[in-house]
Amino acid sequence: MGSGQRKVEKRSGLENDSFLKEHETAPESGCLSIIVLGASGDLAKKKTFPALYHLYRQGFLHPDEVHIFGYARTRISDDELRDRIRGDILAKKLKLYQSSCNQIKYVSGSYDTEDGFQLLDKEISQHEVSKNSAEGSSRRLFYLALPPSVYPTVCRMIRKCCMNKADHGGWTRIVIEKPFGKDLESAENLSAHIGELFEEAQLFRIDHYLGKELVQNLLVLRFANRFFLPLWNRDNISNVQIVFRENFGTEGRGGYFDEYGIIRDIIQNHLLQILCLVAMEKPVSLKPEYIRDEKVKVLQSVLPIRDEDVVLGQYDGYRDDPTVPDQSNTPTFATVVLRIHNERWEGVPFILKAGKALNSSKAEIRVQFKDVPGDIFKCQKQGRNEFVIRLQPSEAMYMKLTVKQPGLEMSTVQSELDLSYMQRYQGVPIPEAYERLILDTIRGDQQHFVRRDELKAAWEIFTPLLHRIDNGEMKPKEYQPGSRGPVEADELLAKAGYVQTHGYIWIPPTL
């Protein structure tokens, strides 16, 4: 990061008037320390450190300003941690600059005692002194790549031992990974514990789906293109489907997954966040709090989930995993229909669908429009117009529409208007979600992070359903690996008004 003017948030609490204040500016000339807690774990190795490395390569993290610290219980040396990180980055066939790894210092310590955190603070302070940072200007970013169970303890240790003065443009910020609780009560308890230690403006609850390129494009698509504005409502849209599919099972994560299930793991956070961006009203401006205010309004307008709007599934063989209980009721598949009670979306079902061990791997949004009235071409059987946003893989946006079949006969066929990123933006790398979100954290931009009241509203929607599943009141249907999931899910889609297109396959264009 450069040493110019940056935005520094001076908010405290969740009061509306504080949200609407203009951000005050203050110089950020102090050095930046990024502390990865849980540095020896899988998340840090596969996501956090590679993202930091990419930011370093692209010039967003300058070696004369930033230093990276790893903290974990594992007793290893600086070089051993660097070798672990280097090996994972090389496995991705990326050239590694040795100097980037030399920016990493490792500290070993417990998560629930002061000794380790005092040593960590000492190492950070020595780095700040070596960089001649003015008192009160240094910046400390703590990334919690840890299990949620230790968040309160770790945050308490950071608050007690590792805070810096922030009276001359400096700051301390905390990045928290999901899951943010298991239901409304546990999420509120977690928020209360952490909220006693840090102001809301210091907390960055990260949902990596909000960092994906096509998700970030949603607001631009909706509010910067004139032809979408009159169409994006109940008068024209029949249903919206938000889908996450994987063609593999839990693969060694059975014990962890069984504790949460597909709704907590994918739907309540990732897919619900996408729903907010698809359904929200235009914010007053692009200031983060205006955007997050509109997302909260959407969540507060969602009606309670009815049992008949839910289909659960569990793939055959899931309970063969030795880490999964023999009588597990945990769904590995779910289709949930949500209904938004407001003027724009009354009567439009939002279908959230996620599953493991299915016949394909992809994440996409499908906005299906209503039938054309007075169909003189008799082409409704070919399928409706759909606007599809492919989030992964093969990022793309395409509109399915009916056109004349080339030839002398007046016959119609379904085709598409296609924007495929690999073809249109050749040679332009698409950033990883974690790169973007970590950079946003450094900049203090909370637009793509989950606010406390937003988190509460999300859990209020799903907690009653989750408790019924946990209590065994709702049972998942068995489905075969490699299938579309339970047949009842397709029946629910049809009941919700989704019309499946037969005979049409979108093929990503080749270069």
GROMACS .gro file of C-alpha atoms in nm, residues 24-474:
model
  451
   24GLU     CA    1  -1.308   1.113   0.786
   25THR     CA    2  -0.965   1.105   0.625
   26ALA     CA    3  -0.637   1.067   0.804
   27PRO     CA    4  -0.290   0.990   0.676
   28GLU     CA    5  -0.185   0.625   0.686
   29SER     CA    6   0.191   0.654   0.691
   30GLY     CA    7   0.265   0.386   0.949
   31CYS     CA    8   0.382   0.037   0.863
   32LEU     CA    9   0.132  -0.244   0.810
   33SER     CA   10   0.151  -0.571   1.002
   34ILE     CA   11  -0.067  -0.861   0.884
   35ILE     CA   12  -0.100  -1.130   1.150
   36VAL     CA   13  -0.239  -1.469   1.042
   37LEU     CA   14  -0.363  -1.659   1.346
   38GLY     CA   15  -0.385  -2.031   1.275
   39ALA     CA   16  -0.088  -1.994   1.040
   40SER     CA   17  -0.005  -2.365   1.038
   41GLY     CA   18  -0.361  -2.468   0.944
   42ASP     CA   19  -0.520  -2.567   0.616
   43LEU     CA   20  -0.712  -2.245   0.551
   44ALA     CA   21  -0.407  -2.026   0.599
   45LYS     CA   22  -0.194  -2.249   0.379
   46LYS     CA   23  -0.441  -2.284   0.092
   47LYS     CA   24  -0.613  -1.945   0.092
   48THR     CA   25  -0.471  -1.673   0.317
   49PHE     CA   26  -0.100  -1.692   0.242
   50PRO     CA   27  -0.144  -1.746  -0.135
   51ALA     CA   28  -0.376  -1.441  -0.142
   52LEU     CA   29  -0.116  -1.232   0.041
   53TYR     CA   30   0.150  -1.353  -0.200
   54HIS     CA   31  -0.059  -1.251  -0.502
   55LEU     CA   32  -0.115  -0.907  -0.352
   56TYR     CA   33   0.261  -0.883  -0.298
   57ARG     CA   34   0.335  -0.982  -0.658
   58GLN     CA   35   0.089  -0.727  -0.793
   59GLY     CA   36   0.239  -0.443  -0.592
   60PHE     CA   37  -0.043  -0.395  -0.340
   61LEU     CA   38   0.179  -0.501  -0.051
   62HIS     CA   39   0.515  -0.326  -0.052
   63PRO     CA   40   0.804  -0.490   0.135
   64ASP     CA   41   0.916  -0.156   0.279
   65GLU     CA   42   0.577  -0.109   0.446
   66VAL     CA   43   0.428  -0.450   0.525
   67HIS     CA   44   0.540  -0.744   0.733
   68ILE     CA   45   0.351  -1.071   0.776
   69PHE     CA   46   0.337  -1.261   1.104
   70GLY     CA   47   0.214  -1.615   1.153
   71TYR     CA   48   0.086  -1.731   1.490
   72ALA     CA   49  -0.019  -2.084   1.591
   73ARG     CA   50   0.034  -2.348   1.857
   74THR     CA   51   0.256  -2.560   1.633
   75ARG     CA   52   0.624  -2.525   1.727
   76ILE     CA   53   0.803  -2.459   1.399
   77SER     CA   54   1.064  -2.210   1.287
   78ASP     CA   55   1.027  -1.916   1.050
   79ASP     CA   56   1.195  -2.117   0.775
   80GLU     CA   57   0.969  -2.420   0.828
   81LEU     CA   58   0.658  -2.205   0.790
   82ARG     CA   59   0.807  -2.039   0.481
   83ASP     CA   60   0.880  -2.381   0.331
   84ARG     CA   61   0.519  -2.490   0.388
   85ILE     CA   62   0.384  -2.178   0.220
   86ARG     CA   63   0.638  -2.194  -0.061
   87GLY     CA   64   0.546  -2.555  -0.133
   88ASP     CA   65   0.175  -2.477  -0.163
   89ILE     CA   66   0.233  -2.179  -0.392
   90LEU     CA   67   0.471  -2.377  -0.610
   91ALA     CA   68   0.210  -2.650  -0.629
   92LYS     CA   69  -0.007  -2.395  -0.809
   93LYS     CA   70   0.278  -2.351  -1.061
   94LEU     CA   71   0.344  -1.991  -0.963
   95LYS     CA   72   0.686  -1.834  -0.961
   96LEU     CA   73   0.782  -1.748  -0.604
   97TYR     CA   74   0.997  -1.448  -0.528
   98GLN     CA   75   1.213  -1.534  -0.230
   99SER     CA   76   1.177  -1.185  -0.087
  100SER     CA   77   0.803  -1.234  -0.037
  101CYS     CA   78   0.862  -1.526   0.198
  102ASN     CA   79   1.131  -1.333   0.381
  103GLN     CA   80   0.858  -1.094   0.490
  104ILE     CA   81   0.708  -1.368   0.713
  105LYS     CA   82   0.789  -1.404   1.083
  106TYR     CA   83   0.646  -1.692   1.287
  107VAL     CA   84   0.550  -1.686   1.656
  108SER     CA   85   0.436  -1.995   1.845
  109GLY     CA   86   0.195  -1.969   2.136
  110SER     CA   87  -0.134  -2.075   2.289
  111TYR     CA   88  -0.465  -1.915   2.200
  112ASP     CA   89  -0.588  -1.881   2.558
  113THR     CA   90  -0.290  -1.748   2.753
  114GLU     CA   91  -0.121  -1.408   2.750
  115ASP     CA   92   0.241  -1.524   2.715
  116GLY     CA   93   0.221  -1.603   2.345
  117PHE     CA   94   0.029  -1.289   2.258
  118GLN     CA   95   0.269  -1.073   2.456
  119LEU     CA   96   0.555  -1.226   2.256
  120LEU     CA   97   0.359  -1.161   1.936
  121ASP     CA   98   0.304  -0.798   2.036
  122LYS     CA   99   0.674  -0.763   2.110
  123GLU     CA  100   0.768  -0.891   1.763
  124ILE     CA  101   0.518  -0.660   1.593
  125SER     CA  102   0.634  -0.361   1.797
  126GLN     CA  103   0.998  -0.430   1.710
  127HIS     CA  104   0.906  -0.433   1.342
  128GLU     CA  105   0.717  -0.104   1.379
  129VAL     CA  106   1.013   0.057   1.553
  130SER     CA  107   1.251  -0.069   1.285
  131LYS     CA  108   1.033   0.103   1.023
  132ASN     CA  109   1.035   0.430   1.220
  133SER     CA  110   0.657   0.432   1.237
  134ALA     CA  111   0.527   0.735   1.424
  135GLU     CA  112   0.343   0.645   1.744
  136GLY     CA  113  -0.027   0.593   1.674
  137SER     CA  114   0.019   0.550   1.299
  138SER     CA  115   0.091   0.179   1.267
  139ARG     CA  116  -0.171  -0.059   1.124
  140ARG     CA  117  -0.241  -0.409   1.251
  141LEU     CA  118  -0.461  -0.657   1.065
  142PHE     CA  119  -0.542  -0.981   1.249
  143TYR     CA  120  -0.675  -1.260   1.025
  144LEU     CA  121  -0.845  -1.535   1.228
  145ALA     CA  122  -0.790  -1.852   1.021
  146LEU     CA  123  -0.918  -2.046   1.322
  147PRO     CA  124  -1.215  -2.254   1.442
  148PRO     CA  125  -1.502  -2.029   1.557
  149SER     CA  126  -1.489  -2.186   1.904
  150VAL     CA  127  -1.171  -1.992   1.987
  151TYR     CA  128  -1.279  -1.655   1.842
  152PRO     CA  129  -1.390  -1.501   2.176
  153THR     CA  130  -1.073  -1.609   2.357
  154VAL     CA  131  -0.840  -1.498   2.078
  155CYS     CA  132  -1.017  -1.163   2.041
  156ARG     CA  133  -0.986  -1.108   2.415
  157MET     CA  134  -0.612  -1.182   2.398
  158ILE     CA  135  -0.568  -0.944   2.104
  159ARG     CA  136  -0.757  -0.671   2.287
  160LYS     CA  137  -0.555  -0.718   2.604
  161CYS     CA  138  -0.206  -0.772   2.459
  162CYS     CA  139  -0.179  -0.664   2.095
  163MET     CA  140  -0.369  -0.341   2.041
  164ASN     CA  141  -0.185  -0.042   1.900
  165LYS     CA  142  -0.258   0.325   1.948
  166ALA     CA  143  -0.470   0.464   1.668
  167ASP     CA  144  -0.468   0.838   1.717
  168HIS     CA  145  -0.261   0.929   1.410
  169GLY     CA  146  -0.420   0.726   1.132
  170GLY     CA  147  -0.335   0.383   1.272
  171TRP     CA  148  -0.583   0.106   1.332
  172THR     CA  149  -0.644  -0.251   1.449
  173ARG     CA  150  -0.880  -0.466   1.241
  174ILE     CA  151  -1.005  -0.822   1.285
  175VAL     CA  152  -1.099  -1.057   0.998
  176ILE     CA  153  -1.335  -1.335   1.106
  177GLU     CA  154  -1.401  -1.643   0.892
  178LYS     CA  155  -1.736  -1.820   0.873
  179PRO     CA  156  -1.919  -2.001   1.020
  180PHE     CA  157  -2.047  -1.715   1.235
  181GLY     CA  158  -2.231  -1.941   1.477
  182LYS     CA  159  -2.464  -2.237   1.419
  183ASP     CA  160  -2.798  -2.065   1.476
  184LEU     CA  161  -2.940  -1.731   1.587
  185GLU     CA  162  -2.857  -1.775   1.956
  186SER     CA  163  -2.496  -1.887   1.905
  187ALA     CA  164  -2.437  -1.616   1.643
  188GLU     CA  165  -2.572  -1.347   1.873
  189ASN     CA  166  -2.359  -1.477   2.162
  190LEU     CA  167  -2.050  -1.469   1.941
  191SER     CA  168  -2.134  -1.119   1.818
  192ALA     CA  169  -2.192  -1.000   2.175
  193HIS     CA  170  -1.858  -1.138   2.300
  194ILE     CA  171  -1.659  -0.987   2.015
  195GLY     CA  172  -1.867  -0.668   2.014
  196GLU     CA  173  -1.764  -0.598   2.372
  197LEU     CA  174  -1.400  -0.593   2.261
  198PHE     CA  175  -1.410  -0.420   1.922
  199GLU     CA  176  -1.623  -0.164   1.745
  200GLU     CA  177  -1.824  -0.282   1.447
  201ALA     CA  178  -1.603  -0.079   1.212
  202GLN     CA  179  -1.303  -0.288   1.324
  203LEU     CA  180  -1.471  -0.622   1.243
  204PHE     CA  181  -1.465  -0.778   0.896
  205ARG     CA  182  -1.679  -1.092   0.874
  206ILE     CA  183  -1.552  -1.250   0.554
  207ASP     CA  184  -1.773  -1.443   0.313
  208HIS     CA  185  -1.546  -1.525   0.022
  209TYR     CA  186  -1.838  -1.548  -0.223
  210LEU     CA  187  -1.873  -1.170  -0.196
  211GLY     CA  188  -1.523  -1.142  -0.341
  212LYS     CA  189  -1.595  -1.342  -0.657
  213GLU     CA  190  -1.568  -1.140  -0.978
  214LEU     CA  191  -1.919  -1.210  -1.108
  215VAL     CA  192  -2.076  -1.148  -0.765
  216GLN     CA  193  -1.896  -0.814  -0.751
  217ASN     CA  194  -2.041  -0.739  -1.094
  218LEU     CA  195  -2.403  -0.774  -0.981
  219LEU     CA  196  -2.454  -0.414  -0.870
  220VAL     CA  197  -2.295  -0.283  -1.190
  221LEU     CA  198  -2.517  -0.506  -1.404
  222ARG     CA  199  -2.834  -0.410  -1.224
  223PHE     CA  200  -2.786  -0.038  -1.173
  224ALA     CA  201  -2.559   0.073  -1.461
  225ASN     CA  202  -2.760  -0.079  -1.749
  226ARG     CA  203  -3.082   0.090  -1.855
  227PHE     CA  204  -3.250  -0.214  -2.006
  228PHE     CA  205  -3.241  -0.410  -1.679
  229LEU     CA  206  -3.415  -0.143  -1.470
  230PRO     CA  207  -3.772  -0.189  -1.603
  231LEU     CA  208  -3.741  -0.569  -1.623
  232TRP     CA  209  -3.609  -0.646  -1.276
  233ASN     CA  210  -3.936  -0.701  -1.092
  234ARG     CA  211  -4.238  -0.925  -1.034
  235ASP     CA  212  -4.406  -0.808  -1.356
  236ASN     CA  213  -4.143  -0.973  -1.576
  237ILE     CA  214  -3.951  -1.227  -1.369
  238SER     CA  215  -4.107  -1.565  -1.295
  239ASN     CA  216  -3.844  -1.699  -1.055
  240VAL     CA  217  -3.481  -1.668  -0.953
  241GLN     CA  218  -3.261  -1.973  -0.894
  242ILE     CA  219  -2.925  -1.952  -0.714
  243VAL     CA  220  -2.735  -2.280  -0.744
  244PHE     CA  221  -2.421  -2.434  -0.596
  245ARG     CA  222  -2.329  -2.784  -0.711
  246GLU     CA  223  -2.029  -3.007  -0.643
  247ASN     CA  224  -1.961  -3.340  -0.814
  248PHE     CA  225  -1.772  -3.477  -0.513
  249GLY     CA  226  -1.868  -3.564  -0.157
  250THR     CA  227  -1.722  -3.458   0.177
  251GLU     CA  228  -1.383  -3.619   0.099
  252GLY     CA  229  -1.221  -3.634   0.440
  253ARG     CA  230  -1.424  -3.346   0.585
  254GLY     CA  231  -1.712  -3.567   0.694
  255GLY     CA  232  -1.669  -3.498   1.065
  256TYR     CA  233  -1.663  -3.121   1.018
  257PHE     CA  234  -1.939  -3.119   0.758
  258ASP     CA  235  -2.172  -3.334   0.965
  259GLU     CA  236  -2.165  -3.072   1.239
  260TYR     CA  237  -2.297  -2.805   1.001
  261GLY     CA  238  -2.461  -2.954   0.691
  262ILE     CA  239  -2.521  -2.800   0.350
  263ILE     CA  240  -2.757  -2.524   0.470
  264ARG     CA  241  -2.515  -2.382   0.727
  265ASP     CA  242  -2.214  -2.445   0.505
  266ILE     CA  243  -2.344  -2.291   0.180
  267ILE     CA  244  -2.703  -2.167   0.173
  268GLN     CA  245  -2.739  -1.953   0.486
  269ASN     CA  246  -2.430  -1.750   0.396
  270HIS     CA  247  -2.300  -1.773   0.036
  271LEU     CA  248  -2.628  -1.814  -0.149
  272LEU     CA  249  -2.823  -1.583   0.079
  273GLN     CA  250  -2.565  -1.308   0.024
  274ILE     CA  251  -2.610  -1.346  -0.352
  275LEU     CA  252  -2.987  -1.327  -0.308
  276CYS     CA  253  -2.945  -0.993  -0.132
  277LEU     CA  254  -2.747  -0.847  -0.422
  278VAL     CA  255  -2.998  -0.977  -0.677
  279ALA     CA  256  -3.302  -0.849  -0.486
  280MET     CA  257  -3.190  -0.528  -0.312
  281GLU     CA  258  -3.301  -0.179  -0.409
  282LYS     CA  259  -3.058   0.074  -0.550
  283PRO     CA  260  -2.852   0.225  -0.265
  284VAL     CA  261  -2.815   0.601  -0.228
  285SER     CA  262  -2.448   0.566  -0.323
  286LEU     CA  263  -2.171   0.307  -0.323
  287LYS     CA  264  -2.072   0.381   0.035
  288PRO     CA  265  -2.055   0.046   0.217
  289GLU     CA  266  -2.319   0.125   0.477
  290TYR     CA  267  -2.579   0.231   0.221
  291ILE     CA  268  -2.527  -0.099   0.036
  292ARG     CA  269  -2.542  -0.304   0.353
  293ASP     CA  270  -2.856  -0.117   0.466
  294GLU     CA  271  -3.034  -0.232   0.148
  295LYS     CA  272  -2.921  -0.591   0.197
  296VAL     CA  273  -3.062  -0.592   0.550
  297LYS     CA  274  -3.398  -0.465   0.419
  298VAL     CA  275  -3.415  -0.763   0.182
  299LEU     CA  276  -3.343  -1.013   0.460
  300GLN     CA  277  -3.601  -0.853   0.688
  301SER     CA  278  -3.861  -0.890   0.410
  302VAL     CA  279  -3.814  -1.268   0.369
  303LEU     CA  280  -4.118  -1.464   0.486
  304PRO     CA  281  -4.081  -1.762   0.724
  305ILE     CA  282  -3.980  -2.082   0.543
  306ARG     CA  283  -4.261  -2.334   0.498
  307ASP     CA  284  -4.189  -2.707   0.524
  308GLU     CA  285  -4.344  -2.763   0.180
  309ASP     CA  286  -4.085  -2.525   0.032
  310VAL     CA  287  -3.791  -2.742   0.141
  311VAL     CA  288  -3.642  -3.063   0.001
  312LEU     CA  289  -3.346  -3.219   0.182
  313GLY     CA  290  -3.117  -3.491   0.054
  314GLN     CA  291  -2.827  -3.708   0.166
  315TYR     CA  292  -2.622  -3.898  -0.088
  316ASP     CA  293  -2.592  -4.275  -0.065
  317GLY     CA  294  -2.257  -4.355   0.095
  318TYR     CA  295  -2.227  -4.038   0.304
  319ARG     CA  296  -2.261  -4.230   0.631
  320ASP     CA  297  -1.991  -4.478   0.521
  321ASP     CA  298  -1.739  -4.212   0.623
  322PRO     CA  299  -1.603  -4.331   0.963
  323THR     CA  300  -1.616  -3.973   1.095
  324VAL     CA  301  -1.991  -3.949   1.025
  325PRO     CA  302  -2.243  -4.096   1.274
  326ASP     CA  303  -2.428  -4.402   1.147
  327GLN     CA  304  -2.767  -4.237   1.202
  328SER     CA  305  -2.669  -3.891   1.076
  329ASN     CA  306  -2.963  -3.673   0.971
  330THR     CA  307  -2.735  -3.408   0.817
  331PRO     CA  308  -2.838  -3.301   0.466
  332THR     CA  309  -2.575  -3.296   0.193
  333PHE     CA  310  -2.832  -3.144  -0.045
  334ALA     CA  311  -3.105  -2.886   0.002
  335THR     CA  312  -3.345  -2.688  -0.212
  336VAL     CA  313  -3.518  -2.405  -0.027
  337VAL     CA  314  -3.772  -2.164  -0.174
  338LEU     CA  315  -3.766  -1.817  -0.017
  339ARG     CA  316  -4.032  -1.554  -0.073
  340ILE     CA  317  -3.972  -1.181  -0.034
  341HIS     CA  318  -4.267  -0.978   0.089
  342ASN     CA  319  -4.220  -0.639  -0.075
  343GLU     CA  320  -4.347  -0.440  -0.370
  344ARG     CA  321  -4.077  -0.550  -0.616
  345TRP     CA  322  -4.071  -0.925  -0.547
  346GLU     CA  323  -4.415  -1.027  -0.414
  347GLY     CA  324  -4.497  -1.365  -0.568
  348VAL     CA  325  -4.150  -1.434  -0.716
  349PRO     CA  326  -3.991  -1.748  -0.565
  350PHE     CA  327  -3.617  -1.734  -0.495
  351ILE     CA  328  -3.490  -2.091  -0.517
  352LEU     CA  329  -3.167  -2.163  -0.329
  353LYS     CA  330  -3.017  -2.498  -0.420
  354ALA     CA  331  -2.692  -2.655  -0.302
  355GLY     CA  332  -2.559  -3.008  -0.295
  356LYS     CA  333  -2.262  -3.240  -0.291
  357ALA     CA  334  -2.193  -3.553  -0.498
  358LEU     CA  335  -2.409  -3.426  -0.786
  359ASN     CA  336  -2.363  -3.464  -1.163
  360SER     CA  337  -2.168  -3.140  -1.211
  361SER     CA  338  -1.973  -2.868  -1.030
  362LYS     CA  339  -2.081  -2.510  -1.079
  363ALA     CA  340  -2.225  -2.203  -0.912
  364GLU     CA  341  -2.467  -1.980  -1.100
  365ILE     CA  342  -2.764  -1.745  -1.085
  366ARG     CA  343  -3.062  -1.807  -1.315
  367VAL     CA  344  -3.316  -1.529  -1.357
  368GLN     CA  345  -3.605  -1.681  -1.549
  369PHE     CA  346  -3.853  -1.447  -1.717
  370LYS     CA  347  -4.222  -1.506  -1.768
  371ASP     CA  348  -4.367  -1.647  -2.091
  372VAL     CA  349  -4.418  -1.412  -2.383
  373PRO     CA  350  -4.790  -1.326  -2.399
  374GLY     CA  351  -4.962  -1.402  -2.728
  375ASP     CA  352  -4.697  -1.646  -2.852
  376ILE     CA  353  -4.754  -1.631  -3.228
  377PHE     CA  354  -4.445  -1.846  -3.301
  378LYS     CA  355  -4.563  -2.132  -3.079
  379CYS     CA  356  -4.215  -2.154  -2.929
  380GLN     CA  357  -4.287  -2.165  -2.555
  381LYS     CA  358  -4.207  -2.535  -2.549
  382GLN     CA  359  -3.845  -2.449  -2.629
  383GLY     CA  360  -3.802  -2.265  -2.303
  384ARG     CA  361  -3.823  -1.922  -2.149
  385ASN     CA  362  -3.581  -1.633  -2.165
  386GLU     CA  363  -3.321  -1.665  -1.891
  387PHE     CA  364  -3.041  -1.441  -1.778
  388VAL     CA  365  -2.766  -1.667  -1.643
  389ILE     CA  366  -2.465  -1.553  -1.445
  390ARG     CA  367  -2.206  -1.830  -1.419
  391LEU     CA  368  -1.998  -1.762  -1.107
  392GLN     CA  369  -1.769  -2.061  -1.145
  393PRO     CA  370  -1.614  -2.228  -1.334
  394SER     CA  371  -1.582  -2.057  -1.677
  395GLU     CA  372  -1.710  -1.719  -1.556
  396ALA     CA  373  -1.973  -1.586  -1.795
  397MET     CA  374  -2.301  -1.403  -1.837
  398TYR     CA  375  -2.543  -1.511  -2.107
  399MET     CA  376  -2.902  -1.446  -2.205
  400LYS     CA  377  -3.102  -1.741  -2.336
  401LEU     CA  378  -3.340  -1.616  -2.605
  402THR     CA  379  -3.543  -1.744  -2.897
  403VAL     CA  380  -3.422  -1.671  -3.251
  404LYS     CA  381  -3.508  -1.786  -3.602
  405GLN     CA  382  -3.338  -2.107  -3.710
  406PRO     CA  383  -3.116  -2.026  -4.013
  407GLY     CA  384  -3.277  -2.153  -4.333
  408LEU     CA  385  -3.579  -2.106  -4.556
  409GLU     CA  386  -3.833  -2.228  -4.302
  410MET     CA  387  -3.979  -2.004  -4.029
  411SER     CA  388  -3.874  -2.216  -3.734
  412THR     CA  389  -3.738  -2.102  -3.402
  413VAL     CA  390  -3.456  -2.223  -3.179
  414GLN     CA  391  -3.316  -2.122  -2.844
  415SER     CA  392  -2.973  -1.957  -2.852
  416GLU     CA  393  -2.782  -1.705  -2.642
  417LEU     CA  394  -2.614  -1.369  -2.620
  418ASP     CA  395  -2.290  -1.459  -2.449
  419LEU     CA  396  -2.024  -1.273  -2.252
  420SER     CA  397  -1.763  -1.533  -2.159
  421TYR     CA  398  -1.480  -1.385  -1.962
  422MET     CA  399  -1.207  -1.617  -2.091
  423GLN     CA  400  -1.285  -1.510  -2.445
  424ARG     CA  401  -1.369  -1.143  -2.395
  425TYR     CA  402  -1.093  -1.064  -2.145
  426GLN     CA  403  -0.807  -1.275  -2.276
  427GLY     CA  404  -0.493  -1.233  -2.073
  428VAL     CA  405  -0.674  -1.047  -1.794
  429PRO     CA  406  -0.640  -1.247  -1.471
  430ILE     CA  407  -0.950  -1.281  -1.255
  431PRO     CA  408  -0.849  -1.218  -0.893
  432GLU     CA  409  -0.913  -1.478  -0.629
  433ALA     CA  410  -1.188  -1.379  -0.387
  434TYR     CA  411  -0.953  -1.375  -0.089
  435GLU     CA  412  -0.714  -1.135  -0.260
  436ARG     CA  413  -0.989  -0.881  -0.316
  437LEU     CA  414  -1.135  -0.911   0.032
  438ILE     CA  415  -0.802  -0.887   0.213
  439LEU     CA  416  -0.721  -0.576   0.010
  440ASP     CA  417  -1.062  -0.431   0.101
  441THR     CA  418  -0.983  -0.496   0.466
  442ILE     CA  419  -0.654  -0.309   0.441
  443ARG     CA  420  -0.838  -0.020   0.275
  444GLY     CA  421  -1.112  -0.025   0.537
  445ASP     CA  422  -1.386  -0.088   0.279
  446GLN     CA  423  -1.662  -0.296   0.443
  447GLN     CA  424  -1.893  -0.314   0.140
  448HIS     CA  425  -1.826  -0.685   0.084
  449PHE     CA  426  -1.836  -0.792   0.447
  450VAL     CA  427  -2.127  -0.901   0.666
  451ARG     CA  428  -2.258  -0.652   0.921
  452ARG     CA  429  -2.385  -0.766   1.260
  453ASP     CA  430  -2.752  -0.685   1.199
  454GLU     CA  431  -2.725  -0.849   0.856
  455LEU     CA  432  -2.591  -1.165   1.017
  456LYS     CA  433  -2.873  -1.164   1.271
  457ALA     CA  434  -3.139  -1.125   1.001
  458ALA     CA  435  -2.989  -1.414   0.803
  459TRP     CA  436  -2.996  -1.648   1.102
  460GLU     CA  437  -3.354  -1.545   1.183
  461ILE     CA  438  -3.459  -1.681   0.843
  462PHE     CA  439  -3.295  -2.023   0.874
  463THR     CA  440  -3.278  -2.103   1.247
  464PRO     CA  441  -3.633  -2.248   1.277
  465LEU     CA  442  -3.571  -2.479   0.980
  466LEU     CA  443  -3.229  -2.583   1.110
  467HIS     CA  444  -3.369  -2.667   1.452
  468ARG     CA  445  -3.637  -2.888   1.294
  469ILE     CA  446  -3.364  -3.072   1.102
  470ASP     CA  447  -3.141  -3.101   1.411
  471ASN     CA  448  -3.434  -3.244   1.610
  472GLY     CA  449  -3.501  -3.506   1.343
  473GLU     CA  450  -3.839  -3.357   1.248
  474MET     CA  451  -3.734  -3.331   0.882
   0.00000   0.00000   0.00000
